[in-house]
CSV table of C-alpha atoms and ligand atoms in Angstrom, one decimal:
chain,number,residue,atom,x,y,z
G,1,MET,CA,0.2,0.0,0.9
G,2,ALA,CA,0.9,3.6,-1.2
G,3,VAL,CA,1.9,5.4,2.2
G,4,ASP,CA,-0.1,8.6,1.3
G,5,PHE,CA,0.3,11.9,4.0
G,6,SER,CA,-1.4,14.7,1.4
G,7,VAL,CA,-4.6,13.4,2.4
G,8,LYS,CA,-5.5,15.7,5.5
G,9,PRO,CA,-8.4,13.0,7.0
G,10,ILE,CA,-11.3,13.9,9.5
G,11,LEU,CA,-10.8,10.9,12.4
G,12,THR,CA,-14.5,10.9,14.8
G,13,GLY,CA,-14.3,9.5,18.3
G,14,ASP,CA,-17.3,9.8,21.2
G,15,LYS,CA,-14.8,12.6,23.0
G,16,VAL,CA,-12.8,13.7,20.3
G,17,ARG,CA,-12.7,14.9,16.0
G,18,LEU,CA,-9.1,14.8,14.5
G,19,ARG,CA,-8.9,17.1,12.1
G,20,PRO,CA,-6.7,19.9,10.3
G,21,PHE,CA,-5.7,22.4,11.9
G,22,ALA,CA,-8.2,26.1,11.6
G,23,ALA,CA,-7.4,29.2,12.1
G,24,GLY,CA,-9.2,29.7,15.5
G,25,ASP,CA,-6.9,27.1,16.9
G,26,PHE,CA,-3.9,29.6,17.4
G,27,PRO,CA,-4.9,31.1,20.5
G,28,ALA,CA,-5.2,27.7,22.7
G,29,ILE,CA,-2.2,26.4,20.9
G,30,ARG,CA,-0.3,29.0,21.8
G,31,ALA,CA,-1.4,28.7,25.9
G,32,ALA,CA,-0.9,24.7,25.3
G,33,LEU,CA,3.2,25.7,23.7
G,34,LEU,CA,3.6,28.2,26.9
G,35,ASP,CA,2.0,25.8,29.4
G,36,PRO,CA,4.7,24.6,31.4
G,37,GLU,CA,3.3,20.5,31.9
G,38,VAL,CA,3.7,20.8,27.7
G,39,VAL,CA,7.2,21.6,28.2
G,40,ARG,CA,8.1,19.7,30.9
G,41,LEU,CA,6.9,16.6,30.1
G,42,THR,CA,8.1,17.2,26.1
G,43,GLY,CA,11.4,17.7,27.0
G,44,SER,CA,11.7,21.4,25.7
G,45,ARG,CA,13.2,24.9,26.7
G,46,PRO,CA,11.3,27.2,27.8
G,47,VAL,CA,10.9,29.5,24.6
G,48,THR,CA,10.6,33.1,25.4
G,49,TRP,CA,7.5,34.1,23.1
G,50,ASP,CA,8.2,37.2,20.4
G,51,ARG,CA,6.5,38.3,17.9
G,52,GLU,CA,9.0,36.7,15.3
G,53,THR,CA,8.5,33.2,18.0
G,54,GLU,CA,4.5,33.9,16.8
G,55,GLU,CA,5.2,34.7,13.3
G,56,ARG,CA,7.6,31.6,13.4
G,57,THR,CA,4.4,29.1,14.7
G,58,ARG,CA,1.6,30.2,13.0
G,59,ASP,CA,3.5,29.7,9.7
G,60,TRP,CA,4.1,26.4,11.5
G,61,TYR,CA,1.0,25.9,12.0
G,62,ASP,CA,-0.5,27.8,8.6
G,63,THR,CA,1.1,25.0,6.4
G,64,ARG,CA,0.0,21.4,8.4
G,65,GLY,CA,-2.3,20.8,5.6
G,66,ALA,CA,0.1,21.4,2.7
G,67,GLN,CA,2.3,19.2,4.2
G,68,ASP,CA,3.4,15.5,2.6
G,69,ASP,CA,5.7,13.9,4.3
G,70,ARG,CA,3.7,14.2,7.7
G,71,LEU,CA,0.1,14.4,9.0
G,72,ASP,CA,0.2,16.7,11.5
G,73,LEU,CA,-3.8,17.1,12.8
G,74,ALA,CA,-5.5,18.7,15.4
G,75,VAL,CA,-8.0,17.2,18.4
G,76,GLU,CA,-11.0,18.9,18.9
G,77,ASP,CA,-11.9,18.0,22.2
G,78,ARG,CA,-15.8,17.5,20.6
G,79,ALA,CA,-18.2,18.7,24.1
G,80,THR,CA,-16.9,21.9,23.1
G,81,GLY,CA,-16.2,22.6,19.7
G,82,GLY,CA,-12.6,23.6,20.2
G,83,TRP,CA,-8.9,22.6,19.7
G,84,ALA,CA,-7.4,20.4,22.5
G,85,GLY,CA,-4.4,19.1,21.3
G,86,GLU,CA,-2.6,17.9,18.8
G,87,VAL,CA,-1.5,15.0,16.9
G,88,VAL,CA,1.7,14.0,14.5
G,89,LEU,CA,3.1,11.4,12.5
G,90,ASN,CA,6.2,12.3,10.9
G,91,GLN,CA,9.8,11.1,10.4
G,92,PHE,CA,8.1,9.2,7.6
G,93,ASP,CA,10.4,6.4,6.8
G,94,PRO,CA,9.7,4.9,3.4
G,95,ASP,CA,11.7,2.4,3.5
G,96,ASN,CA,10.7,0.7,5.9
G,97,SER,CA,7.2,2.1,6.9
G,98,SER,CA,8.1,2.6,9.9
G,99,CYS,CA,6.9,7.0,12.1
G,100,ASN,CA,7.6,8.8,14.5
G,101,PHE,CA,4.4,9.5,16.8
G,102,ARG,CA,3.9,12.2,18.8
G,103,VAL,CA,0.3,14.2,21.1
G,104,MET,CA,0.2,17.3,23.3
G,105,PHE,CA,-2.5,18.5,24.4
G,106,GLY,CA,-3.5,21.4,26.5
G,107,PRO,CA,-4.0,22.7,30.2
G,108,GLY,CA,-8.4,22.1,30.0
G,109,GLY,CA,-8.0,18.6,27.7
G,110,ARG,CA,-6.0,16.6,29.9
G,111,ASP,CA,-7.3,13.7,32.0
G,112,ARG,CA,-10.6,13.0,30.1
G,113,GLY,CA,-9.5,10.1,27.9
G,114,LEU,CA,-9.4,12.5,25.1
G,115,GLY,CA,-6.0,11.4,24.8
G,116,THR,CA,-6.5,7.8,24.3
G,117,GLU,CA,-9.0,8.9,21.7
G,118,ALA,CA,-6.8,10.1,20.0
G,119,VAL,CA,-3.8,8.2,20.1
G,120,ARG,CA,-5.5,5.3,19.1
G,121,LEU,CA,-7.5,6.7,15.8
G,122,THR,CA,-4.4,8.5,15.1
G,123,VAL,CA,-2.9,4.2,15.5
G,124,GLY,CA,-5.5,3.0,13.5
G,125,TYR,CA,-5.0,5.2,11.2
G,126,GLY,CA,-1.5,4.2,10.7
G,127,PHE,CA,-1.9,0.9,10.4
G,128,ALA,CA,-5.7,1.1,8.5
G,129,ARG,CA,-5.1,3.7,6.2
G,130,LEU,CA,-2.1,4.7,5.5
G,131,GLY,CA,-0.2,1.1,5.6
G,132,LEU,CA,2.7,2.0,8.3
G,133,HIS,CA,4.5,-1.0,9.4
G,134,ARG,CA,6.1,0.6,12.7
G,135,ILE,CA,5.1,3.9,14.6
G,136,ALA,CA,7.6,4.9,16.9
G,137,LEU,CA,7.8,6.7,19.8
G,138,GLU,CA,10.5,8.2,23.7
G,139,VAL,CA,9.2,8.6,26.8
G,140,TYR,CA,10.7,10.5,29.5
G,141,ASP,CA,10.3,8.5,33.0
G,142,PHE,CA,8.9,11.5,34.9
G,143,ASN,CA,5.5,10.9,32.9
G,144,PRO,CA,3.7,7.3,33.3
G,145,ARG,CA,0.7,9.0,32.0
G,146,ALA,CA,1.8,9.5,28.1
G,147,ARG,CA,3.2,6.0,29.1
G,148,ARG,CA,0.1,4.3,30.4
G,149,VAL,CA,-2.2,6.1,27.4
G,150,TYR,CA,0.9,5.0,25.4
G,151,GLU,CA,0.1,1.2,26.2
G,152,LYS,CA,-3.4,1.0,26.6
G,153,ALA,CA,-3.0,1.8,22.7
G,154,GLY,CA,-0.9,-0.8,22.6
G,155,PHE,CA,2.6,0.4,22.2
G,156,VAL,CA,5.7,-2.0,24.0
G,157,ALA,CA,8.6,-0.9,25.2
G,158,GLU,CA,11.9,-1.7,23.6
G,159,GLY,CA,14.3,0.2,25.1
G,160,VAL,CA,15.8,2.8,27.6
G,161,LEU,CA,17.9,6.3,26.1
G,162,ARG,CA,20.0,6.8,29.6
G,163,ASP,CA,19.9,10.4,30.5
G,164,ALA,CA,18.5,11.2,27.3
G,165,LEU,CA,17.3,14.8,29.0
G,166,ARG,CA,19.2,17.0,31.5
G,167,THR,CA,16.7,19.2,33.6
G,168,PRO,CA,17.5,20.9,36.6
G,169,GLU,CA,16.6,18.3,38.9
G,170,GLY,CA,19.1,15.6,36.6
G,171,TRP,CA,19.5,13.5,34.1
G,172,VAL,CA,16.2,12.1,32.9
G,173,ASP,CA,15.7,8.1,30.9
G,174,ALA,CA,13.2,7.4,27.5
G,175,THR,CA,11.8,5.1,27.0
G,176,VAL,CA,11.5,4.1,23.5
G,177,MET,CA,7.9,2.4,22.8
G,178,ALA,CA,6.8,0.8,19.4
G,179,ILE,CA,3.3,-0.5,18.3
G,180,LEU,CA,4.0,-3.0,15.2
G,181,ALA,CA,1.0,-3.6,12.6
G,182,ASP,CA,1.3,-6.9,13.5
G,183,ASP,CA,0.7,-5.8,17.3
G,184,TRP,CA,-2.4,-3.7,17.0
G,185,ARG,CA,-4.0,-6.2,14.0
G,186,ALA,CA,-3.7,-8.2,17.4
G,187,LEU,CA,-5.3,-5.8,19.6
G,188,PRO,CA,-8.5,-6.8,21.3
G,189,GLU,CA,-11.6,-4.7,19.8
G,190,GLU,CA,-12.2,-2.7,22.4
G,191,ARG,CA,-8.2,-1.3,22.4
G,192,ARG,CA,-8.4,-0.2,19.0
G,193,ALA,CA,-10.7,2.7,17.6
G,194,ARG,CA,-13.0,2.5,15.6
G,195,LEU,CA,-12.3,4.5,12.0
G,196,GLY,CA,-15.7,5.1,10.9
F,201,COA,C1,0.2,12.5,27.5
F,201,COA,C2,-1.4,12.7,27.6
F,201,COA,C3,-1.2,12.9,25.5
F,201,COA,C4,-2.2,11.8,27.7
F,201,COA,O1,-3.2,12.1,27.3
F,201,COA,P1,-4.2,12.3,28.3
F,201,COA,O2,-6.2,12.7,27.8
F,201,COA,O3,-4.0,13.5,29.8
F,201,COA,O4,-5.1,10.6,29.0
F,201,COA,P2,-6.1,9.9,29.6
F,201,COA,O5,-6.9,10.6,30.6
F,201,COA,O6,-6.8,9.5,27.9
F,201,COA,O7,-5.9,8.4,30.7
F,201,COA,C5,-4.8,9.4,31.6
F,201,COA,C6,-4.0,7.9,31.5
F,201,COA,O8,-3.5,7.7,32.5
F,201,COA,C7,-3.3,7.6,34.0
F,201,COA,N1,-2.8,8.2,34.6
F,201,COA,C8,-2.8,9.5,35.1
F,201,COA,N2,-1.0,10.0,35.8
F,201,COA,C9,-1.0,9.1,35.7
F,201,COA,C10,0.1,9.1,36.8
F,201,COA,N3,0.8,10.0,37.0
F,201,COA,N4,1.1,8.0,36.8
F,201,COA,C11,0.2,5.6,36.0
F,201,COA,N5,-0.6,6.6,35.2
F,201,COA,C12,-1.7,7.4,34.9
F,201,COA,C13,-5.2,7.6,34.4
F,201,COA,O9,-5.2,7.0,34.6
F,201,COA,C14,-5.6,7.1,32.7
F,201,COA,O10,-5.3,5.6,32.7
F,201,COA,P3,-6.7,4.5,33.1
F,201,COA,O11,-7.1,5.7,31.6
F,201,COA,O12,-6.6,3.3,32.6
F,201,COA,O13,-7.4,5.6,34.4
F,201,COA,C15,-1.6,14.7,27.9
F,201,COA,O14,-1.5,14.0,29.0
F,201,COA,C16,-0.5,15.2,27.2
F,201,COA,O15,-0.6,15.8,26.0
F,201,COA,N6,0.0,15.8,28.1
F,201,COA,C17,1.3,16.9,28.0
F,201,COA,C18,1.8,16.4,26.9
F,201,COA,C19,2.7,15.3,27.0
F,201,COA,O16,3.1,14.4,27.6
F,201,COA,N7,2.5,14.7,26.5
F,201,COA,C20,4.2,13.4,25.8
F,201,COA,C21,4.5,13.3,25.7
F,201,COA,S1,5.5,11.5,25.0
């Protein structure tokens, strides 16, 4: 199956709708990128949000729909219709049919099951529609919530990157996790998203 990232799907679950970014999402995206918990848990450096950062970031989100080698989708909270977070399949390796996965929710979107559903929908799309063979990610050891969500979606821990991140509190390991197409097909139905 040819992997076609030029199609930007709408994936609807019970709690979330994954869809291309819209202009009105930007205030919520900005708030999420500046949220100290997002900065910490994604291993980012705190940002000084000046005019240049604003323009670069707006341009980044404005151009996500035109990318043909990756998939970036907004996660809309169906209860409010507002932007809650984002999911990304990037670093596509065509020779090996593999991608990296990222997910990030803003302050209002967490701990309500939205992430669990968004991860499952993206993984399901990656295997069932894009025909990927492997989806991998890295999660820092100070982020057991993310690890739990990935495990629920079928990701398996493969190894530890020791001292992958330096923080003011000390060095932090990262765990490499991945799910293969066969792992996903073997999951019980309740752990796979229905793509509709
Ligand atoms: C990680 C993230 C996507 C998870 O999405 P979410 O909507 O908050 O998570 P959910 O509510 O769907 O599920 C959280 C699960 O983790 C569990 N959990 C929460 N805190 C936990 C902790 N400290 N230790 C272990 N499990 C925990 C919850 O009980 C739940 O599991 P359950 O359904 O079995 O009860 C979201 O919190 C987020 O974007 N965080 C900030 C950025 C980030 O961490 N990105 C990932 C970088 S690798």
